[in-house]
Amino acid sequence: MWDHEIRAMASTHAIIAASVFMATVLPAVLLPGFSVYGTHLLWLYSVSAAVTAVSVAVFWLLGITPPAKKHTLGYKLSRLLRSCLYFFLSCLFFHTVVVLYGAPLIESALETFSLAVLLTSLTTLRCLCVLGPNVQAWIRVFSRHGAMSVWDTCLQITVACTLVGAWVGAFPIPLDWDRPWQVWPVSCSLGSLFGYLTGLVAAPAWIHYHRKQLTYKCK
Amino acid sequence: MKGLPVLSLLLWMCAVFFVGIYLFVGGFLLVRLEVNRTSTCGDVLEPGEEPVDFCRAQPRFRKVVLLIIDALKIDFARYDPDKTAPRPYENKLPVLEETVSSRPLQSRLYPFRADPPTTTMQRIKGFTTGSLPTFVDVGNNFASSAILEDNLIHQFGQAGKRVVFMGDDTWESLFPKKFYRSLPFPSFNVKDLHTVDNGILQHLYNTMVGDDWDVLVAHFLGVDHCGHRFGPDHPAMADKLTQMDGVIRSVIDRLQNDTLLVVMGDHGMTDTGDHGGESQKETDAAIFLYSPSPMFHGPPSQNEPDVVPQTDLVPTLALLLGVPIPYSNVGQVLLPLFPPHEQTEGAVGGLSQLEALWINTKQVNRFLETYSGMAKDIPPESLSRLKSEFALLSSEFLSTVREGRSPSPQLASSLQAYLTSVRDTCRATWARFNPLKMAAGLAILAFACLMCFILSELSLVLIRENGPLLKAPVVVSLTVGVSVAAAQLLIRGYIEVMWCLAAAAFSSELLFLWPPKRVSWLTLHHLLVPSLLFPLLRCASLLSDSYVIAEGRVVTFLVLSLALCIPIHLNWDGLLLPPSHDPLKSAGLLPAPALSPSAVRKESSTLLACLGILVGSLYLSLSFHGCREEQGSCQPSSFLSPLSRLQDNQLKNLHYVLAVISLGLWTYLLRCFLCHYGNLNSSGGTVFTARWILPLLSVCLGLHWAVSATPEDSFRNLAELIHLAQLALPRVAFCLLGLGLFLIWLDPLTVFVKTRTQASAKSLTLPTPRYRASIGISPQAELHHLIPQIYQRMRRSLDDGDLSGANEVDNRPAVEAYGLGTVYSAPLLLFSGLLGIGLLLLHPEGMALSFLLLLLETGALLHIHASSTTLSGLHGKYSGGFNVPWTPVVLWSLAATQFFHATGHLPTFPSIQWGAAFVGFPEGHTGTILPASLVTLNTFASHILFAVSCPLLLFWPLVCEVRGSRGRACGDDGEDAVMEMRLRENPQLFSSALLQLSTRYLLIHGAQVFASVCAAAILRRHLMVWKVFAPKLMFEASGFLVSSVFLLIGVTLVLRVDVAVGQWFKRLIPDVSR
Ligand SMILES: [Zn+2]
Ligand SMILES: [Zn+2]
């Protein structure tokens, strides 16, 4: 029934995953001294930027983004501005949540904020792409009957996987193994990225296997 | 409601848990009493009539060098030239074998057998005191690790010998200020192979060449750390051992003639490089003795011991250096180091073999007598056997000496046999884990957890069944216990209570679980509730030392995660937001909402606001944590030190003001709640407590803080008054607390009744008002909690038979009752609030803030629970009954652990706040029970508060119920806020919900105890077992004990209120129907 959409989704996800891969490999080739642990923040921003750019481009090209109600330039501009604002607010939100979870408040604020940026570009950005700058819709999507299209279901899965990944990523921090990836926030950002990649794979697969049960109210 | 079955089931449950803990701890934690006596030079130990001061006599050696190579296994020390391909740890110490074969009169190498527990600290204790230290050596030094028992270092100091120490800093904490000079190096970082060793090597040779020492102790850690890090079978171990070989060679080169060299390991290691247990690989270390002048009297012969027990070093060194043997020593002298009786004349100074043995025997006998007078853990029959043996030996020896004839060779060997049997007796008592007891304890605990789970799932069925539920298990367990006792008496002649209890508990568990249909009722998905993932994670975290060390933060993390799950879950079910008005969306998919969207929105915002408070107090509570010594760069909270220690006056004032404000808020919030729900109107004991005792208690506490914070030199003329106040204020507070709790217990009703009999004539014609206008009492109370209908309903149900219909015509409330809606929660809340202030009294002043956070967090948790219950109820998800789901219970019990840390406590012995014992008793105590209970109350304050107030979880959704929301579930006209009276309508559901709640709470704590018991059992070889896991087990077990006792108190209080309410209704009826 949604074979077409599932195929589109799978290829989109493949492109995004490839961009993550490239964002890791390319700087390693081009920049001397680049490594995931050593220059973690650099890697983190490169991945965030790649995911942001590719997601926005792909979703815009595919036309998933909800169409603007008015076609005036001013309206479009204000929409864009609102999206940017939401992006930034979401960074602040994630930063706060992470600090409440026990991240150091002052010492490594930059690291914490970078993690928040990564989380935002993996989760909020997708909400922005799929649902537009509309917080009510975001909250509505994360309920049992809230998904109204395949893309909504996919959004649920990837966001949940990313957040769970980041949460699980905090587990190894107290252990006394003295590994480079236990340094804050490496394990959490790696966890969220692995969660995100898992979500990218899991979402089309899950939808494919449950396509019989899935029913959506019309949009 | 049926209180008795609930209470008896809970009691039985707790008893089974206690037996399991008792059994495991009995097998795992070996306990020994410390004898705080010291030997002196004046002790009459030598043969002969007149006392001789043997410290004067010329000792065999003047100096000794003690090289301790941590974890020097006997396999490392042996040398086999025939090995073609030695392993990395083999043949790396050739110096030992070379010396032994080339200079047989000067040196020996023996296997050196340590006693379990084979951990470094216990071993250092062992080979300096000569006793068998256990994990818990009960003395009066619980707070510090310093050795108070008589020991070699102390004796050397007494004899004027200068002890120079270098190496592992454990020694510094064991013997503070005992060394003439000491160079400790940090031993904590196991990954660091070289710091300690290189530190020693920088100073060792210079010190040896100099002449300002008599005893030189050097403790190398590299080999042990290498084992922990890489295991013995690693090239790094070869390097380390080769380095040690060089060290020993250089030391031998620098020895003088009157110096003894002892090279020894404190324990061995397993193939993985660990130690702590009792396998031969861990216990067998090496000892190498060497002196530049001959000290043995012939080459190694048949009479040499195969293995030298570690304790034997103590009397040997003591007698060779001419100091008294430490009082608690149970080792025996190493005979080859002493000349045989016939050769005494030729040897330079020193004692003969027989004399040494005799001194040793007398000292051991003296210790045994002292110890058996203090403790009863040595079996009496072996004690009497040893006593008669000693009497025989002593008469034989003394007669030999008196008659001046040469002693028979049998005498020496029977003295040796006596010493060996003493040591074996002591070892059997103190130094052996009892795996059978440990396994039995584990099994009982596991079954208890299972049983607790079944009870919580089947509480309703069990209460309804009403059959002889508990009778059979109790009868069977009694029979089994008694028969086991009888069997023991018949076979062994004495009873070991532990096994009787174990048999009783186990049989009752089996009988309870026996009809397998009970178990099969449970399907697996009961266990797979997502909120049970969190206790599971918590239990798993107890198996890792890193997580136990970081426990405070780990628990906070879990609480926060679980709390965030609640709104997410509600939103997932579409309950958080009011259903959308979009006609397309809501068409028939959802049931019609029971409440208006605005009510939903109000509930949701309450929930989110409470979540905010919860998260805020969680985050702030992190700043009250203390620090473990393992957490290197941690700074303990500044609120933890008492005010009197603060130097800065402004800071002091600020702290004081903050503390008083939080105390005031605590009191004010409590009163606010009671006033809001109309519980302050009547004139009973509880209301008196709330009105007078509660504020008085806080005033007392505030004054006490002020007085105790006054600097001693500032008000000289008031010194006596201040002293008196320091004594009196806390005692008055204790008395007030006791009085308040007693009054609540005595008269827990907070209901104010207004009879309207006079007014009835007038109002006959008027339409019945549902809610009367305010007549003087609190208008709020009037609005919320006037419960006229309830009386009608109760009367109807009570009068069902005889008075049927007589008064029914008059469908108008005849009695108004204020505060009936919170009749259960008000006394419970007041009880825990009072208790909280009492516990705060035992804490440092700064903790008032943390206690306020505790109150806020409990309030937030309760409101979140209530709101989420209401929200799920709104959408027809309400299931009937008052069952409390897992999530709030899990949050509640995790919060108890979280505030254990946030009140500045840690699961380690040095962090116990001993100051609590002196609140109100600044001069100290005479007994031990009172200070012990004060310290217990202080340590487990948060466990106590959360356990007592646990039943509030059951009441809160009713207290906060939205009018009409539950009405449809309960059937008839539910327009009034009936609140907690619903519980009286459904006594069966009430009892089952109470039982379920308590068993769930017990289960979560019990599972944590089970996990820490597993951790201690599985990881008993772990490096951290005595530092992390065993203390954690003790704290977890005592926390469970305290929690369960106070949970029972809370449940009993609820039952007490229930009885009182029943009596109150009975009293009302004749009044009105007359
Ligand atoms: Zn050691
Ligand atoms: Zn070790």
mmCIF file of N, CA, C and O and ligand atoms in Angstrom, chain B residues 68-72 118-121 123-124 168 219-221 224 228 265-268 275 1023, ligand 1:
data_model
loop_
_atom_site.group_PDB
_atom_site.id
_atom_site.type_symbol
_atom_site.label_atom_id
_atom_site.label_comp_id
_atom_site.label_asym_id
_atom_site.label_seq_id
_atom_site.Cartn_x
_atom_site.Cartn_y
_atom_site.Cartn_z
ATOM 1 N N ILE B 68 58.002 -6.120 52.487
ATOM 2 C CA ILE B 68 56.738 -6.764 52.133
ATOM 3 C C ILE B 68 56.495 -6.520 50.659
ATOM 4 O O ILE B 68 56.398 -5.368 50.223
ATOM 5 N N ILE B 69 56.480 -7.584 49.911
ATOM 6 C CA ILE B 69 56.170 -7.463 48.486
ATOM 7 C C ILE B 69 54.741 -7.936 48.333
ATOM 8 O O ILE B 69 54.450 -9.127 48.470
ATOM 9 N N ASP B 70 53.829 -7.014 48.120
ATOM 10 C CA ASP B 70 52.411 -7.336 48.115
ATOM 11 C C ASP B 70 52.128 -8.416 47.082
ATOM 12 O O ASP B 70 52.596 -8.337 45.951
ATOM 13 N N ALA B 71 51.384 -9.443 47.491
ATOM 14 C CA ALA B 71 50.980 -10.534 46.601
ATOM 15 C C ALA B 71 52.164 -11.329 46.080
ATOM 16 O O ALA B 71 52.140 -11.824 44.967
ATOM 17 N N LEU B 72 53.200 -11.469 46.892
ATOM 18 C CA LEU B 72 54.324 -12.322 46.490
ATOM 19 C C LEU B 72 53.944 -13.775 46.733
ATOM 20 O O LEU B 72 54.070 -14.301 47.824
ATOM 21 N N THR B 118 41.917 -12.615 52.321
ATOM 22 C CA THR B 118 43.254 -12.282 51.861
ATOM 23 C C THR B 118 43.280 -10.915 51.182
ATOM 24 O O THR B 118 43.595 -10.795 50.014
ATOM 25 N N THR B 119 42.891 -9.904 51.938
ATOM 26 C CA THR B 119 43.018 -8.548 51.415
ATOM 27 C C THR B 119 44.110 -7.847 52.206
ATOM 28 O O THR B 119 44.373 -8.194 53.362
ATOM 29 N N THR B 120 44.726 -6.866 51.575
ATOM 30 C CA THR B 120 45.949 -6.314 52.137
ATOM 31 C C THR B 120 45.751 -5.771 53.551
ATOM 32 O O THR B 120 46.534 -6.063 54.450
ATOM 33 N N MET B 121 44.651 -5.023 53.754
ATOM 34 C CA MET B 121 44.495 -4.412 55.059
ATOM 35 C C MET B 121 44.349 -5.478 56.152
ATOM 36 O O MET B 121 44.995 -5.391 57.197
ATOM 37 N N ARG B 123 45.424 -8.419 56.084
ATOM 38 C CA ARG B 123 46.678 -9.146 56.252
ATOM 39 C C ARG B 123 47.680 -8.352 57.062
ATOM 40 O O ARG B 123 48.390 -8.897 57.888
ATOM 41 N N ILE B 124 47.739 -7.041 56.808
ATOM 42 C CA ILE B 124 48.669 -6.233 57.604
ATOM 43 C C ILE B 124 48.267 -6.326 59.067
ATOM 44 O O ILE B 124 49.099 -6.513 59.952
ATOM 45 N N ASP B 168 53.076 1.450 50.894
ATOM 46 C CA ASP B 168 51.617 1.463 50.846
ATOM 47 C C ASP B 168 51.013 2.306 51.983
ATOM 48 O O ASP B 168 51.238 2.033 53.158
ATOM 49 N N HIS B 219 56.867 -1.562 52.106
ATOM 50 C CA HIS B 219 55.768 -2.337 51.518
ATOM 51 C C HIS B 219 55.651 -1.987 50.037
ATOM 52 O O HIS B 219 55.181 -0.914 49.685
ATOM 53 N N PHE B 220 56.083 -2.923 49.185
ATOM 54 C CA PHE B 220 56.020 -2.710 47.734
ATOM 55 C C PHE B 220 54.660 -3.142 47.204
ATOM 56 O O PHE B 220 54.147 -4.192 47.586
ATOM 57 N N LEU B 221 54.097 -2.357 46.296
ATOM 58 C CA LEU B 221 52.764 -2.705 45.761
ATOM 59 C C LEU B 221 52.781 -3.115 44.298
ATOM 60 O O LEU B 221 51.783 -3.562 43.761
ATOM 61 N N ASP B 224 51.478 -6.647 43.142
ATOM 62 C CA ASP B 224 50.025 -6.797 43.317
ATOM 63 C C ASP B 224 49.268 -6.025 42.238
ATOM 64 O O ASP B 224 48.362 -6.552 41.592
ATOM 65 N N HIS B 228 46.672 -7.304 39.371
ATOM 66 C CA HIS B 228 45.306 -6.837 39.147
ATOM 67 C C HIS B 228 45.136 -6.328 37.738
ATOM 68 O O HIS B 228 44.079 -6.467 37.132
ATOM 69 N N GLY B 265 55.412 -12.009 51.279
ATOM 70 C CA GLY B 265 54.210 -11.538 50.604
ATOM 71 C C GLY B 265 53.079 -11.544 51.603
ATOM 72 O O GLY B 265 53.065 -12.359 52.520
ATOM 73 N N ASP B 266 52.122 -10.627 51.437
ATOM 74 C CA ASP B 266 51.026 -10.619 52.404
ATOM 75 C C ASP B 266 49.941 -11.613 52.014
ATOM 76 O O ASP B 266 49.140 -12.017 52.835
ATOM 77 N N HIS B 267 49.916 -12.010 50.758
ATOM 78 C CA HIS B 267 48.941 -12.999 50.274
ATOM 79 C C HIS B 267 49.384 -13.401 48.881
ATOM 80 O O HIS B 267 50.320 -12.796 48.340
ATOM 81 N N GLY B 268 48.708 -14.366 48.289
ATOM 82 C CA GLY B 268 49.048 -14.766 46.930
ATOM 83 C C GLY B 268 48.110 -14.108 45.933
ATOM 84 O O GLY B 268 47.576 -13.042 46.178
ATOM 85 N N HIS B 275 42.648 -11.437 44.517
ATOM 86 C CA HIS B 275 42.792 -12.118 45.801
ATOM 87 C C HIS B 275 41.701 -11.618 46.722
ATOM 88 O O HIS B 275 40.986 -10.685 46.388
ATOM 89 N N LEU B 1023 38.778 -7.060 44.389
ATOM 90 C CA LEU B 1023 39.666 -6.141 45.097
ATOM 91 C C LEU B 1023 38.895 -5.248 46.062
ATOM 92 O O LEU B 1023 39.378 -4.885 47.127
HETATM 93 ZN ZN ZN C 1 48.092 -7.165 49.365
#
